[in-house]
Each structure stands twice: as structure tokens, then as C-alpha cells.
Tab-separated table of C-alpha atoms in Angstrom:
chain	number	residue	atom	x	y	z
A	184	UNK	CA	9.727	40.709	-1.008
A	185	UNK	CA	11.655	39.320	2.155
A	186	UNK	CA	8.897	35.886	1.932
A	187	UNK	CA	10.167	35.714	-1.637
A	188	UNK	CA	13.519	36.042	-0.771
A	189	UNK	CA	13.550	33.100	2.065
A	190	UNK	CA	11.229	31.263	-0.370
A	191	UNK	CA	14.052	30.967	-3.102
A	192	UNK	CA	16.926	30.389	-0.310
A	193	UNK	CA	14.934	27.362	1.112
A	194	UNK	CA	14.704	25.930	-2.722
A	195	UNK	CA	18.174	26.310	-2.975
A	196	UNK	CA	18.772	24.368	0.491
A	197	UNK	CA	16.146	21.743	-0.413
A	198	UNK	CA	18.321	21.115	-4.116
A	199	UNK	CA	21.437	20.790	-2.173
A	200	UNK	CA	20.174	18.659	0.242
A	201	UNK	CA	18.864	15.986	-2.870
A	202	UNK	CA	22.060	16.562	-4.624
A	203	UNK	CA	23.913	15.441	-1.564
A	204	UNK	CA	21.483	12.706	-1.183
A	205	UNK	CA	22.011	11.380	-4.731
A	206	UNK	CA	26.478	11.504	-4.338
A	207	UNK	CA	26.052	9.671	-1.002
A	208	UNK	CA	24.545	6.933	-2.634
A	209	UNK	CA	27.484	6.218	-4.510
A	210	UNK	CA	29.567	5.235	-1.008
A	211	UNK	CA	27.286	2.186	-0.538
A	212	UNK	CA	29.396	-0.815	0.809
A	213	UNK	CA	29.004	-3.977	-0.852
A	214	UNK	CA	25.633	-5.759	-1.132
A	215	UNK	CA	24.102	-7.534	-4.594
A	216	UNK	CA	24.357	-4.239	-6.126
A	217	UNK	CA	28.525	-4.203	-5.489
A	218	UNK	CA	29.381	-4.448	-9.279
A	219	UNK	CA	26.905	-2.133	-10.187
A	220	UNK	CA	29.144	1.247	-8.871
A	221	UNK	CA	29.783	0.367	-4.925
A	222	UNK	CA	32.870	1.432	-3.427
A	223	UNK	CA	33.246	-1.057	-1.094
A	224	UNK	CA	32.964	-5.135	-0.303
A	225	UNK	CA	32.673	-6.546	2.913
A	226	UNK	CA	34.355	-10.070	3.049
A	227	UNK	CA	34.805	-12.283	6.030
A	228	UNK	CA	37.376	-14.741	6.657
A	229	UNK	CA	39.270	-16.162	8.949
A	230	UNK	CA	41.922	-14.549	10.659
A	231	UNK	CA	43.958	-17.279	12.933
A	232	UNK	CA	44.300	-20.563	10.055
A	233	UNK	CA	47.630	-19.979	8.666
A	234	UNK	CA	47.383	-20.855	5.111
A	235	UNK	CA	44.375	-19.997	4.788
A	236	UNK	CA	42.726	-16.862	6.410
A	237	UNK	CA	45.498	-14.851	8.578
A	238	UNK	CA	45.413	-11.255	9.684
A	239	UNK	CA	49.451	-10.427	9.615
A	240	UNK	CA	51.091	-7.090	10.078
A	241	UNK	CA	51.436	-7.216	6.535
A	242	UNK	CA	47.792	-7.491	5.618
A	243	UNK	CA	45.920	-10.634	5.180
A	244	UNK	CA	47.236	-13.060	3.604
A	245	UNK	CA	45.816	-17.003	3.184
A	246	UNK	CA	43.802	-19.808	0.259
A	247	UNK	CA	40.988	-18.311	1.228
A	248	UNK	CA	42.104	-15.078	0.480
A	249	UNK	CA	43.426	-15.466	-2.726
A	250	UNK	CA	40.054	-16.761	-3.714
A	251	UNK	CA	38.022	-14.011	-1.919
A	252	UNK	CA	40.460	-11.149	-3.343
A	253	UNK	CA	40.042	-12.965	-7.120
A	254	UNK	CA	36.288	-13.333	-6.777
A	255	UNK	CA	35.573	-9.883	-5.585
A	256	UNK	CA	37.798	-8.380	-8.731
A	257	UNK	CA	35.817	-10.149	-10.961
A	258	UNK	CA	32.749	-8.916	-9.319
A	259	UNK	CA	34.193	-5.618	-10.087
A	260	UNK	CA	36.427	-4.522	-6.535
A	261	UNK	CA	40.036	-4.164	-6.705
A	262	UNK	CA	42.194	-5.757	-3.816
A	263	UNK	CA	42.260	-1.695	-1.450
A	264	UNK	CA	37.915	-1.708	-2.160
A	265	UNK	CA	37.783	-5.062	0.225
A	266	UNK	CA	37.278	-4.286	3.458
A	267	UNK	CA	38.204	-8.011	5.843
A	268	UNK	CA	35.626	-8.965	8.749
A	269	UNK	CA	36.407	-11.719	10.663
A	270	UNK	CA	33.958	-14.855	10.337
A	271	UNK	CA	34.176	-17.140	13.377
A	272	UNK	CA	32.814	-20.443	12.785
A	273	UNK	CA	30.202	-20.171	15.025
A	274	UNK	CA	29.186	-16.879	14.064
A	275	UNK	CA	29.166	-17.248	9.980
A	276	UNK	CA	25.342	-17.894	9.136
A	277	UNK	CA	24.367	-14.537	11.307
A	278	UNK	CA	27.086	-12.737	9.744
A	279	UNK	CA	25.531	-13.372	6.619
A	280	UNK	CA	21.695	-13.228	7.479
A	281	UNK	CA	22.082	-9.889	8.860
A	282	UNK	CA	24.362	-8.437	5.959
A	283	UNK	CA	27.106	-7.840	7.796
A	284	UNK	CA	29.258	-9.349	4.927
A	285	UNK	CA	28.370	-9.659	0.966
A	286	UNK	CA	29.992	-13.166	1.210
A	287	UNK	CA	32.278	-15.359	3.437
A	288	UNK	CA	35.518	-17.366	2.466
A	289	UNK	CA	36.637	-19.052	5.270
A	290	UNK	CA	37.053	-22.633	5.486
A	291	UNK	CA	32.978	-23.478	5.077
A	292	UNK	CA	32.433	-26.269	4.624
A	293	UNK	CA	28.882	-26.407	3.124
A	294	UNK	CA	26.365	-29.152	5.088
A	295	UNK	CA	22.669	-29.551	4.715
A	296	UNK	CA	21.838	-28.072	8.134
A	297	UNK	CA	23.941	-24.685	6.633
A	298	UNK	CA	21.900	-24.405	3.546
A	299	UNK	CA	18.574	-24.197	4.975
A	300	UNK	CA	20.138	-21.009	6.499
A	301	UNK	CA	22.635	-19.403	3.591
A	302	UNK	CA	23.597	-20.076	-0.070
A	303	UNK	CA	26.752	-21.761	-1.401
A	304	UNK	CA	28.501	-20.901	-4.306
A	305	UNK	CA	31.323	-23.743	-5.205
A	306	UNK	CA	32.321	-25.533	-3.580
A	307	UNK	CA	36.023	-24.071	-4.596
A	308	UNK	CA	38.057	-27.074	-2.346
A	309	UNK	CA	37.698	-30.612	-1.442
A	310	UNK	CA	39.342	-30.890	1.703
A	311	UNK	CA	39.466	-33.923	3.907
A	312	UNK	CA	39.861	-34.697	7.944
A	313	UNK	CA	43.530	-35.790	8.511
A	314	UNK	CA	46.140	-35.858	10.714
A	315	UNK	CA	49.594	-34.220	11.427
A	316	UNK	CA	52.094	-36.261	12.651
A	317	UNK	CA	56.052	-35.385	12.913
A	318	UNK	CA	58.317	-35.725	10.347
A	319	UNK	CA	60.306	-38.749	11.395
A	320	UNK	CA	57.388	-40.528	12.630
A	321	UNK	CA	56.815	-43.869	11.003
A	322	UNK	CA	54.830	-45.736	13.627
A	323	UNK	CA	51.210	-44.031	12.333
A	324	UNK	CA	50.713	-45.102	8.971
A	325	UNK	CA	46.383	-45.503	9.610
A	326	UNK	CA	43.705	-44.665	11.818
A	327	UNK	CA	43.646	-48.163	13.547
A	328	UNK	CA	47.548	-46.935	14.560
A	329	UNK	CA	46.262	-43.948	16.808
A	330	UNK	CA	45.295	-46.802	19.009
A	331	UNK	CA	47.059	-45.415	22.375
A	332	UNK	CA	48.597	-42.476	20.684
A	333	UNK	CA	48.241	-39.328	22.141
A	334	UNK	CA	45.965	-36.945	19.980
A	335	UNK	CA	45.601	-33.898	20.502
A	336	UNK	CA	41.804	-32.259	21.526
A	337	UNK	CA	40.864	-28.785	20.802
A	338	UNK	CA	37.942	-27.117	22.374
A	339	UNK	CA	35.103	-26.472	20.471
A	340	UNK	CA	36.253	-29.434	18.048
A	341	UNK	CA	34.818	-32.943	17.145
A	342	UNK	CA	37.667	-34.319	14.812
A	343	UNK	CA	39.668	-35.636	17.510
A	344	UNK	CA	36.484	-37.406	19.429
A	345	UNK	CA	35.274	-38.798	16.355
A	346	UNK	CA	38.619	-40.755	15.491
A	347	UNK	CA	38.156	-41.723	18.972
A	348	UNK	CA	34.551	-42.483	18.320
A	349	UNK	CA	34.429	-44.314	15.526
A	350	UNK	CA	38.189	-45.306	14.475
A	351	UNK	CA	40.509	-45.469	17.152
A	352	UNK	CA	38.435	-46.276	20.611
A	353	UNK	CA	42.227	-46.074	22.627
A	354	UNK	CA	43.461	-43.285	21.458
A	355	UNK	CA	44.500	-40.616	24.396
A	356	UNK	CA	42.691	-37.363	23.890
A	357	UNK	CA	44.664	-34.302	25.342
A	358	UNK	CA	42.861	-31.454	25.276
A	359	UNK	CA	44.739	-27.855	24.352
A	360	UNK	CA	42.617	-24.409	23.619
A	361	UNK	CA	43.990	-24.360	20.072
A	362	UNK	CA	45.429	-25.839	16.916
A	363	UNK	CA	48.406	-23.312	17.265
A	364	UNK	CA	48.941	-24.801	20.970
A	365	UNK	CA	49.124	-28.179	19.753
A	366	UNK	CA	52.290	-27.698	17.448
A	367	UNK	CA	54.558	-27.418	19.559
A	368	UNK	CA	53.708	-30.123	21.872
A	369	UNK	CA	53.410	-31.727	18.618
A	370	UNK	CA	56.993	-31.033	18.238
A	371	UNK	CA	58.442	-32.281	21.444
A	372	UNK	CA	56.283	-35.078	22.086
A	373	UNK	CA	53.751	-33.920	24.691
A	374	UNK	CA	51.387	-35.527	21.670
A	375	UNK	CA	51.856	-37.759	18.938
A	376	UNK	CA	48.915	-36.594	16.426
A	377	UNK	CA	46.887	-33.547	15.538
A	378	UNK	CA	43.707	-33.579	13.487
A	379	UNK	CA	41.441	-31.456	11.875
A	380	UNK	CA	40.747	-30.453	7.948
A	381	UNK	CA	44.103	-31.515	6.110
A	382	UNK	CA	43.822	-27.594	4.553
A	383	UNK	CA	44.006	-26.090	7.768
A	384	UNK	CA	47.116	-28.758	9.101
A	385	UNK	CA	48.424	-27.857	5.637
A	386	UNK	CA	48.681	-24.593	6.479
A	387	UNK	CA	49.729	-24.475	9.613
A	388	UNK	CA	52.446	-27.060	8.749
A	389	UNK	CA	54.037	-24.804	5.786
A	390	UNK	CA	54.681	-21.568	8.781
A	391	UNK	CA	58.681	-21.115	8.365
A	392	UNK	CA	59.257	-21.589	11.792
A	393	UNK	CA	57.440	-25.649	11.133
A	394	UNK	CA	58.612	-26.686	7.753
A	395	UNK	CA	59.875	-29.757	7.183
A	396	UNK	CA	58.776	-30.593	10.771
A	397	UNK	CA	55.429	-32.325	10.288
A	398	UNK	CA	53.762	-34.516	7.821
A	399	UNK	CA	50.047	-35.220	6.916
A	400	UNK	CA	48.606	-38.520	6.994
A	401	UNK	CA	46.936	-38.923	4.384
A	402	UNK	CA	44.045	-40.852	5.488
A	403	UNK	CA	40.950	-38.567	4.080
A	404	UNK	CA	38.957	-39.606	6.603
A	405	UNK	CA	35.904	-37.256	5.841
A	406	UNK	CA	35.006	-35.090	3.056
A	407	UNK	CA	34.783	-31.110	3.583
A	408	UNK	CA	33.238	-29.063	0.718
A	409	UNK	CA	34.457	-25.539	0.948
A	410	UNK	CA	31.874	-22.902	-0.563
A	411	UNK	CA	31.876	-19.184	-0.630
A	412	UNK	CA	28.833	-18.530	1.779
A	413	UNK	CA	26.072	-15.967	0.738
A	414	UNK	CA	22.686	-14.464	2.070
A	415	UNK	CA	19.934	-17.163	1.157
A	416	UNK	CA	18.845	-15.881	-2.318
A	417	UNK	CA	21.180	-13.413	-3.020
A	418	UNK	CA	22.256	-12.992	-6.591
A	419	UNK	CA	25.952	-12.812	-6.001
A	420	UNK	CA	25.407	-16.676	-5.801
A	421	UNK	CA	25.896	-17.288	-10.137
A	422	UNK	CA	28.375	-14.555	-10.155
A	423	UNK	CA	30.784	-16.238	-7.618
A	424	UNK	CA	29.951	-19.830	-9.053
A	425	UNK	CA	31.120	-18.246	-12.696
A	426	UNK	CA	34.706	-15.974	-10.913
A	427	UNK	CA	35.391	-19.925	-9.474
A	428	UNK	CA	35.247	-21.577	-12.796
A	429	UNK	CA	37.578	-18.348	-14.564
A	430	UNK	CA	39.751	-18.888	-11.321
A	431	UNK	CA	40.475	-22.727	-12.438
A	432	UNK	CA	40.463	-22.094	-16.107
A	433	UNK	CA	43.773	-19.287	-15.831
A	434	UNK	CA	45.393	-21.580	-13.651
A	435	UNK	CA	44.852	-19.045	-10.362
A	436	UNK	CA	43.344	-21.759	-8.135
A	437	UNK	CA	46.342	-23.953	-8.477
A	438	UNK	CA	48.688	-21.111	-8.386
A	439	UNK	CA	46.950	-20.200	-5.091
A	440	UNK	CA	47.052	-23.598	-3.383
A	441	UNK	CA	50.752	-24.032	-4.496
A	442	UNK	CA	51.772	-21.079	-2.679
A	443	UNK	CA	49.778	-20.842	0.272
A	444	UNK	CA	49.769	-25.113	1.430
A	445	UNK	CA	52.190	-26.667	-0.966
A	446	UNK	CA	54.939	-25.799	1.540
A	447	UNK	CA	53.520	-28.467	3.663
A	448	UNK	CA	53.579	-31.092	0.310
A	449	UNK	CA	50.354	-30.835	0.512
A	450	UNK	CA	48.638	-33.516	-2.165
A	451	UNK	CA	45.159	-31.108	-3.344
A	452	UNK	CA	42.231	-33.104	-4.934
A	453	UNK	CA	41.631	-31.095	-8.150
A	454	UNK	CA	39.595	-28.450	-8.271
A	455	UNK	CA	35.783	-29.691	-7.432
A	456	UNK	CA	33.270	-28.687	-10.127
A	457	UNK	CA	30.742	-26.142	-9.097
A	458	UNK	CA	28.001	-27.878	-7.506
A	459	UNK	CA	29.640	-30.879	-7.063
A	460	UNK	CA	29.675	-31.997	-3.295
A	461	UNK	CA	31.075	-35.292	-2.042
A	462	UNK	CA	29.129	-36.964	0.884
């Protein structure tokens, strides 16, 4: 009687325990199967390009974002079922091989070498390398003119060597640990040009505290196809490509590049098609 007794109590345990099993699989974060029931998507972006990928007191806020938060609703998240990682550039490709994030938004610009490690959907932005120069500066009006001007370097960055490189052999490199560094001696003359992506000058050109106090170039120097990075095969790949094009059709791109870099008068090539990457 007492053998039939535990007998029945452990099949009772053993259901529970399957039940539980079963409801726990509902909390799954993210992955291929996100529009299929998961609570959760893991995104990563940037969180220091003003514009473009900030983490504020407020939240996050940024291009990128914009995009990320209107792709992941049409994959089937709301805006509070995102959770944010933060995708340094160096550490993006590992980020995605080892599923730390379902997909990354965050100024990528997608290269050969990259896509024999992840997959692209987009690209979602033609940006181009530029410069930032002050306001009332009229002396650099083309690359030839940074000829003895004082550009500013950041570590870990090419852009300014390869002006110096390729386009400007005297121009004066001074090296600063970031972009945000450079601004202010932009400002007061310590240096007389900053480059990198014109997005990411864009955006750090329309911060309150800088508007009206800078202008971009213009020059287009490079081309930089931003994609939305995903693990290499994943199927979130077509479903990304198709939230870009709805993104363009209801006008949400340019309503997103308007607010975030138009501050800056920012002049945006239209929106690329998908697939459509300028060497």
C-alpha cells in the first residue's frame, strides 16, 4: 500500500516537473525562432555614437536604433521585449557567432572579409568618409586643402591616416583617444578637421551643446554600406531584408534620419536598395 502510495506521488512530481519544463520554454530570448512566441530579443548596438547608437539616462536612443526597434516589431517584439547589448567594433562578428545577439545595428559597415564570417541583411544606409570642419571655416573646401591642416587621429582608427595616405601627404595628424575628445579641440582650434563616417560626424555634430558649430565636408571620400549583421545562415536574414524595405515604403527610414542627423544638415543618399552595395 505505502509502495503504491510513493509510486503515485513520484508520478505526480515527474508531471509537474514536464509541465514546468514545457512553460519555461516559452521565456526563450531571441534566436530564429523570436517571432514564433519568444519573449525576448537581444540587439546590439552601439552605445557612445551620438546619433546613432547612445545609451542615455533616458534609454537608448540613436539611427540605428530606430531601425533596430522597427525591425524587431516587425519581427514580432515590441520596443520593452528588446533587451540592448553593446557591440564594439572589434567585438561584433563573435558577438554574433556565439549568439550572444539575434542581430546587430550598429554602424556595420558590411566588407568582404565580414561576410565570410556573418550575414548582412541591407544594407539600410550609404554612408561615406568625411570630414567635420567648424562652422565659419572656409579655407577647406577639398581633400588636397587638409594639406598642413591639423586633423585629428583617433586610436584604433584609419580614416585620418588614409587622407594622409593617399590624399593629403602634409596633413598634421594629432592623435586624441576619441571622436568625443576631438570636438572640442575642434571647437577652439587645437585642430582644424575631424574625420570618420559622415553618419557618425552627423551625429555627433547635431548634440545641442554643438549645433550650428560644425559643418561636414562633403567630400564622400569612401563608401560605407551599413547592414544589420546576423549569424552566417540564420533565417532572420529575409525577414530583416523585407522590415527594411516596409521601413522605406511608410516613410520611417526618412523620418528616422531626419530626426536623429538632420540637425547637423546632414545631406542622406536615399535609401540603398537591399542588396545593393557600392564599392
Amino acid at each position: 500500500m505505502k509502495l503504491r502510495k510513493v509510486t503515485a506521488a513520484s508520478a505526480t512530481v515527474f508531471a509537474l516537473a514536464l509541465t514546468a519544463t514545457a512553460c519555461g520554454g516559452d521565456n526563450s530570448t531571441g534566436g530564429d525562432s523570436g517571432s514564433d512566441g519568444g519573449k525576448t530579443i537581444t540587439v546590439g548596438i552601439k552605445f557612445d555614437q551620438p546619433g546613432l547608437g547612445q545609451k542615455t539616462p533616458q534609454g537608448y536612443a540613436g539611427f540605428d536604433v530606430d531601425v533596430a526597434t522597427y525591425v524587431a516589431k516587425k519581427l514580432g517584439y515590441n520596443a520593452d521585449q528588446i533587451e540592448w547589448k553593446e557591440a564594439k567594433s572589434a567585438d561584433r562578428e563573435t558577438m554574433l557567432q556565439r549568439g550572444d545577439v539575434d542581430f546587430i545595428a550598429a554602424t556595420y559597415s558590411i566588407t568582404p572579409e565580414r561576410q565570410e564570417k556573418v550575414d548582412f541583411a541591407g544594407p539600410y544606409l550609404l554612408a561615406h568618409q568625411d570630414v567635420l570642419v567648424r562652422a565659419d571655416d572656409n579655407k577647406i573646401k577639398s581633400p588636397k586643402d587638409l594639406n598642413n591642416a591639423k586633423l585629428c587621429s583617433v586610436t584604433g582608427s584609419t580614416s585620418a591616416q588614409n587622407v594622409k595616405d593617399k590624399l593629403a601627404p602634409k596633413a598634421q595628424l594629432q592623435p586624441y583617444p576619441t571622436y568625443s575628445a576631438c570636438l572640442p579641440g575642434l571647437q577652439n582650434g587645437a585642430v582644424d578637421a575631424l574625420t570618420t563616417d559622415d553618419s557618425i560626424l552627423a551625429g555627433y555634430a547635431a548634440q545641442s551643446q554643438f549645433k550650428g558649430k560644425f559643418k561636414l565636408g562633403g567630400f564622400k571620400l569612401t563608401n560605407e554600406n551599413y547592414g544589420i549583421g546576423v549569424k552566417k545562415g540564420s533565417d532572420l536574414k529575409d525577414k530583416i531584408n523585407k522590415a527594411l524595405e516596409d521601413m522605406v515604403a511608410d516613410k520611417a527610414w526618412q523620418e528616422a534620419v531626419d530626426k536623429n542627423l538632420g540637425p547637423a544638415n546632414y545631406k542622406n543618399e536615399p535609401a540603398p536598395k537591399i542588396g545593393d552595395i557600392k564599392s
